[in-house]
XYZ file of C-alpha atoms in Angstrom:
416
model
C -0.284 0.209 -0.131
C 2.661 2.109 0.958
C 4.577 1.639 -2.507
C 1.469 2.129 -4.320
C 0.978 5.425 -2.587
C 4.353 6.317 -3.424
C 3.889 5.407 -6.992
C 0.646 7.722 -7.415
C 2.591 10.518 -5.759
C 5.136 10.332 -8.246
C 2.580 10.665 -11.248
C 1.198 13.836 -9.735
C 4.550 15.328 -9.631
C 5.329 14.574 -13.550
C 2.822 17.350 -14.862
C 4.366 19.608 -12.509
C 7.836 18.781 -13.616
C 6.819 18.812 -17.520
C 5.479 22.323 -16.824
C 8.521 23.704 -14.822
C 10.914 22.652 -17.640
C 8.876 24.246 -20.372
C 9.008 27.395 -18.409
C 12.526 26.932 -18.444
C 12.951 26.397 -21.687
C 10.861 29.465 -22.323
C 12.819 31.513 -20.185
C 16.227 30.693 -21.600
C 15.024 31.458 -25.109
C 14.298 35.061 -23.926
C 17.522 35.331 -22.300
C 19.262 34.460 -25.317
C 16.962 36.694 -27.442
C 17.110 39.789 -25.355
C 20.584 40.222 -27.185
C 20.546 38.011 -30.360
C 16.916 39.116 -30.981
C 15.253 36.945 -34.581
C 16.335 38.341 -38.012
C 13.358 37.037 -40.124
C 13.901 36.948 -44.125
C 10.137 37.345 -44.846
C 7.266 39.186 -44.003
C 4.524 40.684 -46.106
C 3.218 43.786 -44.026
C 3.630 45.832 -46.781
C 1.435 43.935 -49.141
C -1.301 44.100 -46.686
C -0.620 48.165 -46.030
C -1.582 48.308 -50.134
C -4.609 45.695 -50.124
C -6.225 47.367 -46.838
C -5.301 51.002 -46.929
C -3.667 51.600 -50.729
C -0.498 52.582 -48.679
C -1.641 55.506 -46.529
C -0.221 54.690 -43.380
C -1.811 57.809 -42.025
C -5.316 56.293 -42.143
C -6.137 56.056 -38.212
C -7.022 52.152 -38.961
C -3.436 51.751 -39.979
C -1.699 52.706 -36.924
C 0.729 49.829 -36.027
C 0.852 50.286 -32.552
C -3.547 48.933 -33.054
C -3.265 47.389 -36.176
C -5.329 44.417 -36.168
C -6.155 41.345 -38.983
C -2.721 41.204 -39.615
C 0.122 38.258 -38.166
C 2.318 41.617 -37.695
C 2.007 45.039 -35.593
C 4.623 46.620 -33.158
C 3.368 45.077 -29.992
C 3.681 41.867 -31.627
C 6.898 42.032 -32.915
C 8.475 43.411 -29.521
C 6.691 40.436 -27.973
C 8.380 38.186 -30.302
C 11.793 39.687 -30.041
C 12.010 40.655 -33.870
C 15.025 42.592 -34.147
C 15.609 42.066 -37.793
C 12.988 41.767 -40.731
C 13.261 41.988 -44.404
C 10.347 43.456 -45.387
C 9.020 42.098 -49.056
C 8.210 44.688 -51.719
C 6.103 42.341 -53.315
C 4.507 42.766 -56.842
C 2.038 39.768 -58.092
C 2.898 38.099 -61.313
C 0.351 40.063 -63.572
C 1.952 43.188 -63.254
C 4.622 41.435 -65.114
C 5.237 43.462 -68.656
C 2.413 45.848 -67.504
C 3.369 48.151 -64.303
C 5.355 46.151 -61.967
C 8.001 48.798 -61.789
C 5.919 51.404 -60.690
C 4.341 48.961 -58.085
C 7.449 47.833 -56.833
C 8.915 51.526 -56.344
C 5.436 52.277 -54.422
C 6.065 49.253 -51.995
C 9.555 50.609 -51.725
C 8.180 54.033 -50.744
C 5.684 52.411 -47.958
C 8.648 50.608 -46.189
C 10.575 53.936 -46.032
C 7.529 55.531 -45.128
C 6.780 52.723 -41.942
C 10.591 53.779 -40.621
C 9.826 57.502 -41.036
C 6.403 57.297 -38.902
C 7.636 54.935 -36.231
C 11.109 56.319 -35.919
C 10.998 54.344 -32.348
C 10.423 51.081 -32.950
C 12.175 50.974 -36.970
C 15.406 51.723 -38.179
C 15.860 51.356 -42.171
C 19.264 49.719 -42.698
C 21.431 48.499 -45.685
C 23.788 46.902 -43.997
C 25.047 44.359 -41.875
C 26.739 46.682 -39.503
C 23.178 48.921 -39.381
C 21.542 45.835 -38.202
C 23.901 45.470 -35.431
C 23.329 49.194 -35.005
C 19.400 48.409 -34.714
C 20.157 45.687 -32.438
C 22.370 47.992 -29.755
C 19.302 50.501 -30.201
C 16.794 48.275 -29.689
C 14.668 48.963 -32.803
C 14.116 46.690 -35.569
C 16.222 46.713 -38.375
C 14.206 46.895 -41.464
C 15.625 46.192 -44.991
C 14.038 45.485 -48.377
C 13.289 42.351 -50.050
C 12.003 42.379 -53.801
C 10.047 39.234 -54.240
C 10.377 38.314 -57.795
C 12.802 39.157 -60.589
C 9.413 40.580 -62.406
C 10.083 43.616 -60.925
C 13.290 44.611 -62.447
C 11.499 44.160 -66.067
C 14.598 42.466 -67.373
C 16.639 45.627 -67.025
C 19.900 45.862 -65.569
C 19.786 49.659 -64.920
C 16.551 49.184 -63.135
C 17.936 46.169 -60.975
C 20.836 48.920 -59.920
C 18.466 51.492 -59.248
C 16.400 49.301 -57.134
C 19.618 48.886 -55.078
C 20.198 52.607 -54.802
C 16.639 52.671 -52.957
C 17.505 50.160 -50.755
C 16.672 47.007 -52.001
C 19.115 44.268 -50.441
C 18.077 40.958 -51.631
C 16.133 39.866 -54.854
C 13.672 36.891 -55.017
C 14.865 35.879 -58.518
C 11.348 34.674 -59.500
C 7.515 34.678 -58.356
C 5.029 31.956 -59.020
C 6.063 33.090 -62.789
C 8.753 32.485 -64.972
C 10.690 35.516 -65.772
C 12.584 36.150 -69.431
C 15.697 34.876 -67.733
C 14.817 32.534 -64.740
C 12.478 29.489 -64.265
C 10.106 29.484 -61.260
C 9.044 26.526 -59.152
C 5.951 25.557 -61.218
C 8.399 24.355 -63.682
C 9.223 21.406 -61.316
C 5.093 20.393 -61.415
C 4.773 20.900 -65.025
C 2.450 23.438 -64.134
C 4.661 25.839 -65.969
C 7.041 25.240 -68.889
C 10.745 25.853 -68.792
C 11.862 28.438 -70.867
C 15.586 29.051 -69.442
C 16.416 25.722 -68.317
C 17.778 27.786 -64.381
C 19.485 30.912 -66.037
C 19.434 32.335 -69.206
C 22.700 34.049 -70.512
C 20.867 37.306 -69.625
C 20.050 35.648 -65.791
C 23.772 34.973 -65.497
C 24.215 38.587 -66.073
C 21.964 39.528 -63.207
C 23.269 37.223 -61.499
C 27.000 39.077 -61.579
C 25.426 42.243 -61.396
C 23.880 41.227 -58.402
C 27.080 40.094 -56.511
C 29.064 43.169 -57.894
C 26.614 45.267 -56.490
C 25.944 43.421 -53.079
C 22.562 42.411 -53.568
C 21.761 39.176 -51.561
C 20.320 36.129 -54.001
C 16.875 34.859 -52.647
C 16.367 31.427 -54.635
C 13.005 31.199 -52.527
C 10.219 30.147 -55.592
C 12.779 29.078 -58.221
C 12.739 25.837 -59.832
C 15.147 23.327 -59.018
C 17.342 23.993 -62.038
C 17.837 27.473 -61.439
C 18.636 27.230 -57.797
C 21.380 24.821 -59.074
C 22.465 26.674 -60.913
C 22.766 29.902 -59.004
C 24.495 28.085 -56.052
C 26.963 26.616 -58.738
C 27.631 30.406 -60.628
C 27.285 32.623 -57.697
C 30.723 34.142 -56.093
C 28.773 34.806 -52.789
C 26.143 32.839 -50.603
C 22.680 33.048 -51.261
C 19.475 32.440 -49.342
C 16.068 31.082 -49.400
C 14.078 33.793 -47.612
C 11.385 31.574 -46.934
C 11.507 28.091 -48.041
C 11.106 24.590 -46.036
C 12.948 20.948 -46.206
C 11.477 18.927 -48.954
C 12.050 15.830 -47.139
C 10.334 16.642 -44.462
C 7.331 17.901 -46.542
C 7.274 17.355 -50.432
C 5.969 20.283 -52.088
C 7.885 21.953 -55.069
C 8.263 25.388 -53.074
C 10.779 23.480 -50.491
C 14.567 22.613 -51.093
C 15.224 18.981 -51.919
C 18.550 17.335 -50.253
C 20.941 17.532 -52.834
C 20.455 21.256 -53.023
C 20.967 21.565 -49.526
C 24.356 19.943 -49.857
C 25.082 22.588 -52.105
C 23.838 25.077 -49.718
C 26.124 23.409 -47.142
C 28.884 23.670 -49.822
C 28.475 27.558 -50.655
C 27.996 28.785 -46.863
C 24.121 29.704 -48.041
C 21.409 29.819 -45.855
C 17.642 28.604 -45.680
C 14.655 30.298 -43.714
C 12.479 28.072 -42.611
C 8.783 28.751 -43.663
C 5.565 29.079 -41.658
C 2.872 28.074 -44.176
C 0.989 25.198 -43.288
C 1.439 23.721 -47.094
C 4.939 23.844 -46.827
C 5.094 22.385 -43.580
C 2.902 19.589 -43.486
C 1.650 19.010 -46.898
C -1.613 19.981 -44.958
C -4.097 22.050 -44.054
C -2.908 22.404 -40.575
C 0.238 22.285 -38.451
C 2.206 22.696 -35.797
C 5.024 24.757 -34.192
C 6.602 20.789 -33.782
C 6.376 20.273 -37.133
C 8.327 23.370 -38.033
C 11.083 22.225 -35.849
C 11.074 19.691 -37.703
C 12.483 21.238 -41.094
C 14.800 23.070 -38.570
C 16.213 19.888 -37.668
C 16.537 18.251 -40.885
C 17.892 21.495 -42.652
C 20.564 21.162 -39.707
C 21.113 17.697 -40.210
C 21.754 18.200 -43.844
C 23.059 21.340 -44.792
C 24.584 22.447 -41.164
C 23.498 24.470 -38.123
C 25.233 27.448 -39.842
C 22.423 26.715 -42.817
C 19.136 27.522 -40.700
C 17.320 30.324 -40.238
C 13.997 32.163 -40.076
C 11.559 33.043 -42.778
C 8.485 32.858 -41.548
C 6.272 34.465 -44.575
C 3.717 36.426 -42.492
C 1.037 38.486 -43.452
C 2.056 36.372 -47.005
C -0.333 33.450 -46.068
C -3.552 32.252 -45.262
C -2.654 29.169 -43.048
C -0.235 28.816 -39.747
C 0.843 26.442 -37.686
C -0.656 25.886 -34.339
C 1.523 28.072 -32.023
C 3.246 30.441 -34.507
C 0.064 32.359 -34.975
C 1.678 35.556 -35.508
C 5.285 37.393 -34.990
C 4.688 37.104 -31.201
C 5.630 33.215 -31.212
C 9.143 33.280 -32.269
C 10.271 32.549 -28.312
C 8.290 29.174 -28.528
C 10.028 28.163 -31.288
C 13.322 28.959 -30.270
C 12.360 27.160 -26.834
C 11.502 23.961 -28.856
C 14.362 24.095 -30.295
C 16.407 24.288 -26.813
C 14.295 21.175 -25.898
C 15.577 19.500 -28.592
C 19.156 19.802 -27.266
C 20.101 22.948 -29.713
C 23.006 24.518 -28.292
C 22.848 28.002 -27.561
C 25.340 28.455 -30.219
C 23.316 27.087 -32.692
C 20.120 28.929 -31.622
C 22.011 32.018 -32.310
C 23.148 31.186 -35.490
C 19.508 30.330 -36.405
C 18.013 33.999 -35.144
C 20.716 36.075 -36.516
C 24.013 35.355 -36.958
C 23.850 32.834 -39.847
C 21.570 35.838 -41.808
C 24.781 38.307 -40.434
C 27.352 35.889 -41.295
C 25.798 35.541 -45.321
C 25.041 39.174 -45.351
C 28.723 40.275 -44.540
C 30.614 37.482 -46.977
C 27.965 39.476 -49.897
C 29.508 42.821 -48.845
C 32.919 41.399 -49.139
C 32.246 39.843 -52.426
C 30.434 43.741 -53.819
C 33.078 45.276 -56.090
C 31.571 49.312 -56.797
C 35.088 49.450 -58.835
C 34.168 46.993 -61.105
C 32.186 48.214 -64.310
C 28.804 47.516 -64.434
C 26.969 44.801 -66.362
C 25.640 46.674 -69.433
C 24.597 44.301 -72.159
C 20.747 44.629 -72.446
C 18.486 41.404 -72.896
C 17.403 40.952 -76.383
C 14.298 42.419 -77.547
C 12.649 39.424 -78.368
C 12.949 37.814 -75.426
C 10.365 40.627 -73.959
C 6.903 40.598 -73.983
C 4.229 43.866 -73.922
C 2.181 44.865 -76.447
C 2.724 48.583 -74.713
C 6.634 48.482 -74.640
C 8.982 50.949 -76.819
C 11.860 50.272 -78.338
C 13.813 53.040 -77.780
C 17.683 52.125 -77.410
C 17.615 48.956 -79.554
C 18.615 50.363 -83.070
C 17.745 47.707 -84.935
C 15.409 45.217 -83.625
C 16.596 41.754 -83.025
C 15.464 39.587 -85.956
C 15.343 42.350 -88.492
C 18.407 41.505 -90.397
C 16.824 38.133 -90.319
C 13.899 39.525 -92.136
C 15.470 41.161 -94.750
C 17.376 38.058 -95.559
C 14.139 36.057 -96.155
C 12.450 39.200 -97.787
C 15.764 38.856 -100.076
C 15.480 35.165 -100.891
C 11.906 35.400 -102.059
C 12.935 38.278 -104.075
C 16.065 36.390 -105.843
C 13.899 34.794 -108.599
C 12.274 37.801 -109.480
C 15.370 39.822 -109.515
C 17.015 37.172 -111.587
C 14.709 37.118 -114.226
C 14.976 41.397 -114.394
C 18.715 40.623 -115.380
C 17.819 38.216 -117.927
C 15.563 40.234 -119.839
């Protein structure tokens, strides 16, 4: 009877031990994040500001201190220990060959205005040292990522201009091909391969991004494009919001052979929280996100892991990661899984800072920029002008066809 009583007493203690252990991991997570806050690779709040308020930030409903109906606002960022954010300057694929450059400029503008309107919270920065400065000042280092290579309208001049406006990464495609790179829907056969990775002009875009110091982002691209870039880029690259294909076999995720290339090149995969990429189902949970982080760490190394939640860009999020305030709970789960403090700090910020610093070191603004334009016949759009193309590509060929057709007639005249 006494032994049975002791057994029951022990069983009552287990829930208390579990609660205390969970609290310990959460407290440890918060302690770590006090001086190494999370740098997230992708947040679509600017897109929500366009959809909800047409980018009118002075609208009282758009106050980021009280904003509702989004995954992101200032109190949630504070609660989540977010110290750095790549805000997405996103324009949909249906703007391609239309007003994509204008739309992209407007989204870059709204990010700058967020920093101007809330200087106590956001600090717009353009380099790794700026991120560290924002950390010291307890502000959110705010960087610009342009989501989709269609935003440059196949122009190296536009690429350079966006860099000067603060763009520090560019996703090479969104859910559509550009004239120079293929998107992930090629791998599902919902789209046709055009560049089979990178076209010759795509290789020039890559070289110019390396020269300028723009981080190359491979989220959304085809596997062939992933491999082409990882084999040709002179600097490490990122996947700003992608997960592990082995854990969830969705083509937006990164396969193991590419993860090995990520390891070899010192690149980075920032894990996406979208349920469809986490569990390949409509529902997911925090533990399954940690499974992706574990797998990427196992295959590509602890230095290859980061967070790219895709908040405010997706409709379905895992239980336990409903908004940007929940990062400490994910960090606590990693600690529970025996991640070291160094590994956790790497995933939070240090891995991204390392990649960014190498990108900056590789950049060379004294080197002549790439100038060769894309061939005009690679471009679409009925409203497109042809200034600068003195002879439209194919015109010489058309003259040749015309002369060939006229040759018999000319010969007959000569014989008269």
